[in-house]
């Protein structure tokens, strides 16, 4: 038969026509010889290949868990000397909860924001990679010192008399050792900064950073007339340059 009847009829000698997936034909043709390089991708035509727009590799092996992240507060003294903390976290072992104690060693001079990672110390769940635990150092505010990497800044409050006549005093360093402050040969101004080498925080490569001493000058609210006269006689009249 020929013509429309020949195409539609299922009689003897007739042929049936079906839509063909070219990727499936290619897969079947090569399957008896070798594994197809396309086996690792999803077909955009719905047969072993992913959606339109490109190939996407299938995920194999255990899936990755996002890490547990914990903040660890430390005093400036702890970061100066170094410290060891036993930190208790909770984790899941498949369907059970348990406590896990982790020992964190903090080296001297550790910076704010430093991260310490413990691989596989978190959740252990079938079908997933063991979860990592990350501790991030948070430096607590100090009442006397301000830190900038390996340097420290200390603000020393002095009366106007000492600013004019000179300073001789002691402060206690971050290591609890007294530091002598002697500044007698010049007038101390509000922007004066005294640098003391080697009295800052420990450095990774050895040694210590510097300590910067700033001065806060306390001025009297009022002066008696006789004091004004004495100051006027003793101090030269200075004009701005």
PDB file of C-alpha atoms in Angstrom:
ATOM      1  CA  UNK A   1       0.000   0.000   0.000  1.00  0.00           C
ATOM      2  CA  UNK A   2       1.048   3.504  -0.629  1.00  0.00           C
ATOM      3  CA  UNK A   3      -0.144   6.961   0.272  1.00  0.00           C
ATOM      4  CA  UNK A   4      -1.943   7.936   3.484  1.00  0.00           C
ATOM      5  CA  UNK A   5      -3.378   4.464   3.990  1.00  0.00           C
ATOM      6  CA  UNK A   6       0.052   2.923   3.772  1.00  0.00           C
ATOM      7  CA  UNK A   7       1.455   5.233   6.483  1.00  0.00           C
ATOM      8  CA  UNK A   8      -1.393   4.822   8.922  1.00  0.00           C
ATOM      9  CA  UNK A   9      -2.309   1.179   8.462  1.00  0.00           C
ATOM     10  CA  UNK A  10      -0.715  -1.527  10.645  1.00  0.00           C
ATOM     11  CA  UNK A  11      -1.032  -4.243   7.994  1.00  0.00           C
ATOM     12  CA  UNK A  12       1.644  -6.506   6.625  1.00  0.00           C
ATOM     13  CA  UNK A  13       4.665  -4.701   5.349  1.00  0.00           C
ATOM     14  CA  UNK A  14       3.697  -1.418   7.053  1.00  0.00           C
ATOM     15  CA  UNK A  15       6.157   0.655   9.142  1.00  0.00           C
ATOM     16  CA  UNK A  16       5.595   2.430  12.493  1.00  0.00           C
ATOM     17  CA  UNK A  17       7.244   5.829  13.100  1.00  0.00           C
ATOM     18  CA  UNK A  18       8.306   7.029  16.587  1.00  0.00           C
ATOM     19  CA  UNK A  19      10.174  10.082  17.852  1.00  0.00           C
ATOM     20  CA  UNK A  20      13.842   9.190  18.471  1.00  0.00           C
ATOM     21  CA  UNK A  21      16.164  10.568  21.153  1.00  0.00           C
ATOM     22  CA  UNK A  22      19.545  10.948  19.375  1.00  0.00           C
ATOM     23  CA  UNK A  23      21.451  10.821  22.678  1.00  0.00           C
ATOM     24  CA  UNK A  24      19.746   7.533  23.595  1.00  0.00           C
ATOM     25  CA  UNK A  25      20.682   6.053  20.198  1.00  0.00           C
ATOM     26  CA  UNK A  26      24.284   7.110  20.754  1.00  0.00           C
ATOM     27  CA  UNK A  27      24.260   5.580  24.260  1.00  0.00           C
ATOM     28  CA  UNK A  28      22.832   2.260  23.049  1.00  0.00           C
ATOM     29  CA  UNK A  29      25.248   2.111  20.126  1.00  0.00           C
ATOM     30  CA  UNK A  30      28.296   2.469  22.364  1.00  0.00           C
ATOM     31  CA  UNK A  31      27.097   0.588  25.438  1.00  0.00           C
ATOM     32  CA  UNK A  32      28.265  -2.776  24.112  1.00  0.00           C
ATOM     33  CA  UNK A  33      31.803  -1.476  23.547  1.00  0.00           C
ATOM     34  CA  UNK A  34      32.597   0.880  26.396  1.00  0.00           C
ATOM     35  CA  UNK A  35      31.037   3.032  29.051  1.00  0.00           C
ATOM     36  CA  UNK A  36      29.772   6.227  27.507  1.00  0.00           C
ATOM     37  CA  UNK A  37      31.539   9.403  28.599  1.00  0.00           C
ATOM     38  CA  UNK A  38      28.076  10.944  28.850  1.00  0.00           C
ATOM     39  CA  UNK A  39      26.990   8.568  31.621  1.00  0.00           C
ATOM     40  CA  UNK A  40      28.092  11.100  34.234  1.00  0.00           C
ATOM     41  CA  UNK A  41      25.723  13.781  32.927  1.00  0.00           C
ATOM     42  CA  UNK A  42      21.969  14.288  32.634  1.00  0.00           C
ATOM     43  CA  UNK A  43      20.437  14.547  29.168  1.00  0.00           C
ATOM     44  CA  UNK A  44      18.704  17.727  28.046  1.00  0.00           C
ATOM     45  CA  UNK A  45      16.191  15.373  26.376  1.00  0.00           C
ATOM     46  CA  UNK A  46      15.296  13.530  29.554  1.00  0.00           C
ATOM     47  CA  UNK A  47      17.207  10.312  28.956  1.00  0.00           C
ATOM     48  CA  UNK A  48      20.387  10.217  31.006  1.00  0.00           C
ATOM     49  CA  UNK A  49      21.108  13.932  30.462  1.00  0.00           C
ATOM     50  CA  UNK A  50      20.123  16.993  32.488  1.00  0.00           C
ATOM     51  CA  UNK A  51      17.847  19.869  31.461  1.00  0.00           C
ATOM     52  CA  UNK A  52      18.545  22.161  28.543  1.00  0.00           C
ATOM     53  CA  UNK A  53      21.425  24.576  28.932  1.00  0.00           C
ATOM     54  CA  UNK A  54      24.374  22.252  29.491  1.00  0.00           C
ATOM     55  CA  UNK A  55      25.606  19.148  31.285  1.00  0.00           C
ATOM     56  CA  UNK A  56      25.624  18.872  35.067  1.00  0.00           C
ATOM     57  CA  UNK A  57      27.729  16.201  36.793  1.00  0.00           C
ATOM     58  CA  UNK A  58      25.908  13.911  39.153  1.00  0.00           C
ATOM     59  CA  UNK A  59      26.941  14.187  42.803  1.00  0.00           C
ATOM     60  CA  UNK A  60      28.801  11.124  43.982  1.00  0.00           C
ATOM     61  CA  UNK A  61      29.911  10.160  47.483  1.00  0.00           C
ATOM     62  CA  UNK A  62      28.835  11.623  50.822  1.00  0.00           C
ATOM     63  CA  UNK A  63      27.410  15.127  50.818  1.00  0.00           C
ATOM     64  CA  UNK A  64      29.200  17.923  52.618  1.00  0.00           C
ATOM     65  CA  UNK A  65      27.804  19.466  55.813  1.00  0.00           C
ATOM     66  CA  UNK A  66      28.161  23.139  56.610  1.00  0.00           C
ATOM     67  CA  UNK A  67      30.615  23.533  59.535  1.00  0.00           C
ATOM     68  CA  UNK A  68      29.615  24.349  63.076  1.00  0.00           C
ATOM     69  CA  UNK A  69      30.954  27.829  63.929  1.00  0.00           C
ATOM     70  CA  UNK A  70      31.449  29.004  67.515  1.00  0.00           C
ATOM     71  CA  UNK A  71      32.765  32.284  68.932  1.00  0.00           C
ATOM     72  CA  UNK A  72      35.357  32.084  71.716  1.00  0.00           C
ATOM     73  CA  UNK A  73      35.769  35.177  73.911  1.00  0.00           C
ATOM     74  CA  UNK A  74      39.277  35.841  75.235  1.00  0.00           C
ATOM     75  CA  UNK A  75      40.759  38.561  77.410  1.00  0.00           C
ATOM     76  CA  UNK A  76      43.728  40.515  76.128  1.00  0.00           C
ATOM     77  CA  UNK A  77      45.858  38.878  78.827  1.00  0.00           C
ATOM     78  CA  UNK A  78      44.854  35.409  77.588  1.00  0.00           C
ATOM     79  CA  UNK A  79      45.830  36.359  74.054  1.00  0.00           C
ATOM     80  CA  UNK A  80      49.125  37.785  75.325  1.00  0.00           C
ATOM     81  CA  UNK A  81      50.173  34.731  77.329  1.00  0.00           C
ATOM     82  CA  UNK A  82      48.351  32.076  75.286  1.00  0.00           C
ATOM     83  CA  UNK A  83      45.685  29.856  76.747  1.00  0.00           C
ATOM     84  CA  UNK A  84      44.079  26.413  76.598  1.00  0.00           C
ATOM     85  CA  UNK A  85      40.297  26.135  76.708  1.00  0.00           C
ATOM     86  CA  UNK A  86      38.165  23.000  77.022  1.00  0.00           C
ATOM     87  CA  UNK A  87      35.080  23.761  74.956  1.00  0.00           C
ATOM     88  CA  UNK A  88      31.916  21.673  75.143  1.00  0.00           C
ATOM     89  CA  UNK A  89      29.809  21.434  71.986  1.00  0.00           C
ATOM     90  CA  UNK A  90      26.783  19.359  71.073  1.00  0.00           C
ATOM     91  CA  UNK A  91      26.694  17.175  67.998  1.00  0.00           C
ATOM     92  CA  UNK A  92      24.545  14.480  66.410  1.00  0.00           C
ATOM     93  CA  UNK A  93      25.667  10.910  65.853  1.00  0.00           C
ATOM     94  CA  UNK A  94      23.058   9.836  63.291  1.00  0.00           C
ATOM     95  CA  UNK A  95      19.850  10.139  65.361  1.00  0.00           C
ATOM     96  CA  UNK A  96      21.455  10.606  68.781  1.00  0.00           C
ATOM     97  CA  UNK A  97      22.685  13.775  70.500  1.00  0.00           C
ATOM     98  CA  UNK A  98      25.925  13.782  72.422  1.00  0.00           C
ATOM     99  CA  UNK A  99      28.382  16.206  74.019  1.00  0.00           C
ATOM    100  CA  UNK A 100      31.863  16.568  72.599  1.00  0.00           C
ATOM    101  CA  UNK A 101      34.675  18.215  74.582  1.00  0.00           C
ATOM    102  CA  UNK A 102      37.308  19.883  72.373  1.00  0.00           C
ATOM    103  CA  UNK A 103      40.616  21.207  73.660  1.00  0.00           C
ATOM    104  CA  UNK A 104      41.532  24.496  71.985  1.00  0.00           C
ATOM    105  CA  UNK A 105      45.117  25.712  72.292  1.00  0.00           C
ATOM    106  CA  UNK A 106      45.484  29.461  71.691  1.00  0.00           C
ATOM    107  CA  UNK A 107      49.087  30.534  70.968  1.00  0.00           C
ATOM    108  CA  UNK A 108      50.483  33.770  72.443  1.00  0.00           C
ATOM    109  CA  UNK A 109      49.735  36.775  70.253  1.00  0.00           C
ATOM    110  CA  UNK A 110      46.650  35.268  68.588  1.00  0.00           C
ATOM    111  CA  UNK A 111      44.659  37.927  66.767  1.00  0.00           C
ATOM    112  CA  UNK A 112      41.004  38.848  66.906  1.00  0.00           C
ATOM    113  CA  UNK A 113      39.124  36.825  64.275  1.00  0.00           C
ATOM    114  CA  UNK A 114      41.644  33.964  64.149  1.00  0.00           C
ATOM    115  CA  UNK A 115      40.004  30.671  63.132  1.00  0.00           C
ATOM    116  CA  UNK A 116      40.792  27.199  64.488  1.00  0.00           C
ATOM    117  CA  UNK A 117      39.281  24.266  62.569  1.00  0.00           C
ATOM    118  CA  UNK A 118      38.713  20.762  63.959  1.00  0.00           C
ATOM    119  CA  UNK A 119      37.914  18.450  61.027  1.00  0.00           C
ATOM    120  CA  UNK A 120      35.128  15.931  61.630  1.00  0.00           C
ATOM    121  CA  UNK A 121      34.488  16.987  65.239  1.00  0.00           C
ATOM    122  CA  UNK A 122      30.844  17.910  64.616  1.00  0.00           C
ATOM    123  CA  UNK A 123      27.821  15.942  63.443  1.00  0.00           C
ATOM    124  CA  UNK A 124      28.334  12.397  62.142  1.00  0.00           C
ATOM    125  CA  UNK A 125      25.390  11.513  59.909  1.00  0.00           C
ATOM    126  CA  UNK A 126      25.118   8.631  57.452  1.00  0.00           C
ATOM    127  CA  UNK A 127      25.345   9.801  53.854  1.00  0.00           C
ATOM    128  CA  UNK A 128      27.240  12.969  54.785  1.00  0.00           C
ATOM    129  CA  UNK A 129      30.861  13.873  55.339  1.00  0.00           C
ATOM    130  CA  UNK A 130      31.696  14.335  59.020  1.00  0.00           C
ATOM    131  CA  UNK A 131      31.077  17.933  60.034  1.00  0.00           C
ATOM    132  CA  UNK A 132      33.946  20.308  60.822  1.00  0.00           C
ATOM    133  CA  UNK A 133      33.927  22.580  63.869  1.00  0.00           C
ATOM    134  CA  UNK A 134      35.384  26.093  63.622  1.00  0.00           C
ATOM    135  CA  UNK A 135      36.213  28.327  66.586  1.00  0.00           C
ATOM    136  CA  UNK A 136      36.633  32.075  65.949  1.00  0.00           C
ATOM    137  CA  UNK A 137      38.504  34.205  68.486  1.00  0.00           C
ATOM    138  CA  UNK A 138      36.688  37.266  69.823  1.00  0.00           C
ATOM    139  CA  UNK A 139      38.889  39.653  71.789  1.00  0.00           C
ATOM    140  CA  UNK A 140      37.210  41.267  74.773  1.00  0.00           C
ATOM    141  CA  UNK A 141      37.518  45.017  75.305  1.00  0.00           C
ATOM    142  CA  UNK A 142      40.312  45.929  77.728  1.00  0.00           C
ATOM    143  CA  UNK A 143      39.876  48.748  80.232  1.00  0.00           C
ATOM    144  CA  UNK A 144      43.428  50.105  79.741  1.00  0.00           C
ATOM    145  CA  UNK A 145      44.910  48.944  76.456  1.00  0.00           C
ATOM    146  CA  UNK A 146      43.758  49.223  72.851  1.00  0.00           C
ATOM    147  CA  UNK A 147      45.247  46.668  70.476  1.00  0.00           C
ATOM    148  CA  UNK A 148      46.243  47.119  66.850  1.00  0.00           C
ATOM    149  CA  UNK A 149      47.770  43.848  65.579  1.00  0.00           C
ATOM    150  CA  UNK A 150      50.965  43.469  67.650  1.00  0.00           C
ATOM    151  CA  UNK A 151      51.009  46.998  69.098  1.00  0.00           C
ATOM    152  CA  UNK A 152      49.218  48.377  72.155  1.00  0.00           C
ATOM    153  CA  UNK A 153      48.100  51.900  73.035  1.00  0.00           C
ATOM    154  CA  UNK A 154      47.769  53.194  76.592  1.00  0.00           C
ATOM    155  CA  UNK A 155      46.252  56.568  77.511  1.00  0.00           C
ATOM    156  CA  UNK A 156      47.920  58.199  80.526  1.00  0.00           C
ATOM    157  CA  UNK A 157      46.003  60.953  82.309  1.00  0.00           C
ATOM    158  CA  UNK A 158      48.208  63.699  83.743  1.00  0.00           C
ATOM    159  CA  UNK A 159      47.569  67.132  85.305  1.00  0.00           C
ATOM    160  CA  UNK A 160      48.526  70.334  83.516  1.00  0.00           C
ATOM    161  CA  UNK A 161      51.421  70.776  85.959  1.00  0.00           C
ATOM    162  CA  UNK A 162      53.043  67.529  84.753  1.00  0.00           C
ATOM    163  CA  UNK A 163      52.431  68.436  81.130  1.00  0.00           C
ATOM    164  CA  UNK A 164      54.407  71.635  81.667  1.00  0.00           C
ATOM    165  CA  UNK A 165      57.017  70.476  84.157  1.00  0.00           C
ATOM    166  CA  UNK A 166      57.535  66.844  83.141  1.00  0.00           C
ATOM    167  CA  UNK A 167      56.201  63.380  83.935  1.00  0.00           C
ATOM    168  CA  UNK A 168      57.734  60.713  86.164  1.00  0.00           C
ATOM    169  CA  UNK A 169      55.409  57.792  86.877  1.00  0.00           C
ATOM    170  CA  UNK A 170      54.798  54.080  86.371  1.00  0.00           C
ATOM    171  CA  UNK A 171      52.186  52.097  84.515  1.00  0.00           C
ATOM    172  CA  UNK A 172      51.547  48.347  84.592  1.00  0.00           C
ATOM    173  CA  UNK A 173      52.177  46.602  81.291  1.00  0.00           C
ATOM    174  CA  UNK A 174      50.010  43.893  79.743  1.00  0.00           C
ATOM    175  CA  UNK A 175      52.449  41.350  81.221  1.00  0.00           C
ATOM    176  CA  UNK A 176      51.840  42.800  84.735  1.00  0.00           C
ATOM    177  CA  UNK A 177      55.380  44.227  84.864  1.00  0.00           C
ATOM    178  CA  UNK A 178      55.759  47.934  85.798  1.00  0.00           C
ATOM    179  CA  UNK A 179      56.915  50.275  83.025  1.00  0.00           C
ATOM    180  CA  UNK A 180      58.644  53.526  83.964  1.00  0.00           C
ATOM    181  CA  UNK A 181      57.425  56.650  82.164  1.00  0.00           C
ATOM    182  CA  UNK A 182      59.975  59.487  82.234  1.00  0.00           C
ATOM    183  CA  UNK A 183      59.379  62.558  80.097  1.00  0.00           C
ATOM    184  CA  UNK A 184      61.006  65.616  81.721  1.00  0.00           C
ATOM    185  CA  UNK A 185      62.845  67.347  78.917  1.00  0.00           C
ATOM    186  CA  UNK A 186      59.928  68.697  76.925  1.00  0.00           C
ATOM    187  CA  UNK A 187      56.431  70.035  77.370  1.00  0.00           C
ATOM    188  CA  UNK A 188      53.794  67.376  76.793  1.00  0.00           C
ATOM    189  CA  UNK A 189      51.083  68.457  74.376  1.00  0.00           C
ATOM    190  CA  UNK A 190      47.706  66.808  73.757  1.00  0.00           C
ATOM    191  CA  UNK A 191      49.045  65.118  70.606  1.00  0.00           C
ATOM    192  CA  UNK A 192      52.280  63.850  72.216  1.00  0.00           C
ATOM    193  CA  UNK A 193      52.829  60.086  71.824  1.00  0.00           C
ATOM    194  CA  UNK A 194      55.609  58.230  73.629  1.00  0.00           C
ATOM    195  CA  UNK A 195      56.827  54.998  72.005  1.00  0.00           C
ATOM    196  CA  UNK A 196      58.161  52.206  74.216  1.00  0.00           C
ATOM    197  CA  UNK A 197      59.694  49.475  72.092  1.00  0.00           C
ATOM    198  CA  UNK A 198      59.039  45.806  72.839  1.00  0.00           C
ATOM    199  CA  UNK A 199      56.163  46.287  75.274  1.00  0.00           C
ATOM    200  CA  UNK A 200      53.313  45.321  72.953  1.00  0.00           C
ATOM    201  CA  UNK A 201      51.861  41.918  71.999  1.00  0.00           C
ATOM    202  CA  UNK A 202      53.904  38.831  71.030  1.00  0.00           C
ATOM    203  CA  UNK A 203      54.770  38.425  67.359  1.00  0.00           C
ATOM    204  CA  UNK A 204      54.573  35.157  65.459  1.00  0.00           C
ATOM    205  CA  UNK A 205      58.200  35.450  64.372  1.00  0.00           C
ATOM    206  CA  UNK A 206      59.382  36.249  67.886  1.00  0.00           C
ATOM    207  CA  UNK A 207      59.738  39.407  69.922  1.00  0.00           C
ATOM    208  CA  UNK A 208      57.011  41.869  70.766  1.00  0.00           C
ATOM    209  CA  UNK A 209      55.371  44.890  69.215  1.00  0.00           C
ATOM    210  CA  UNK A 210      55.538  48.403  70.628  1.00  0.00           C
ATOM    211  CA  UNK A 211      53.567  50.233  73.289  1.00  0.00           C
ATOM    212  CA  UNK A 212      52.313  53.711  72.468  1.00  0.00           C
ATOM    213  CA  UNK A 213      51.552  56.016  75.396  1.00  0.00           C
ATOM    214  CA  UNK A 214      49.151  58.855  74.677  1.00  0.00           C
ATOM    215  CA  UNK A 215      48.585  61.674  77.138  1.00  0.00           C
ATOM    216  CA  UNK A 216      45.286  63.082  78.345  1.00  0.00           C
ATOM    217  CA  UNK A 217      45.914  66.424  79.991  1.00  0.00           C
ATOM    218  CA  UNK A 218      43.540  67.553  82.729  1.00  0.00           C
ATOM    219  CA  UNK A 219      43.103  71.337  82.797  1.00  0.00           C
ATOM    220  CA  UNK A 220      41.797  73.219  85.836  1.00  0.00           C
ATOM    221  CA  UNK A 221      38.294  74.625  85.564  1.00  0.00           C
ATOM    222  CA  UNK A 222      39.277  77.932  87.194  1.00  0.00           C
ATOM    223  CA  UNK A 223      42.397  79.740  88.451  1.00  0.00           C
ATOM    224  CA  UNK A 224      42.762  82.166  91.317  1.00  0.00           C
ATOM    225  CA  UNK A 225      43.876  85.666  90.363  1.00  0.00           C
ATOM    226  CA  UNK A 226      47.259  85.419  92.133  1.00  0.00           C
ATOM    227  CA  UNK A 227      47.981  82.155  90.272  1.00  0.00           C
ATOM    228  CA  UNK A 228      47.106  83.827  86.989  1.00  0.00           C
ATOM    229  CA  UNK A 229      49.551  86.627  87.716  1.00  0.00           C
ATOM    230  CA  UNK A 230      52.345  84.179  88.519  1.00  0.00           C
ATOM    231  CA  UNK A 231      51.719  82.162  85.367  1.00  0.00           C
ATOM    232  CA  UNK A 232      51.588  85.311  83.261  1.00  0.00           C
ATOM    233  CA  UNK A 233      54.967  86.408  84.629  1.00  0.00           C
ATOM    234  CA  UNK A 234      56.651  83.012  84.265  1.00  0.00           C
ATOM    235  CA  UNK A 235      55.340  81.893  80.906  1.00  0.00           C
ATOM    236  CA  UNK A 236      56.486  83.669  77.746  1.00  0.00           C
ATOM    237  CA  UNK A 237      53.883  85.092  75.477  1.00  0.00           C
ATOM    238  CA  UNK A 238      53.552  82.587  72.641  1.00  0.00           C
ATOM    239  CA  UNK A 239      51.739  83.191  69.394  1.00  0.00           C
ATOM    240  CA  UNK A 240      50.781  80.553  66.813  1.00  0.00           C
ATOM    241  CA  UNK A 241      53.208  80.191  63.923  1.00  0.00           C
TER     242      UNK A 241
END
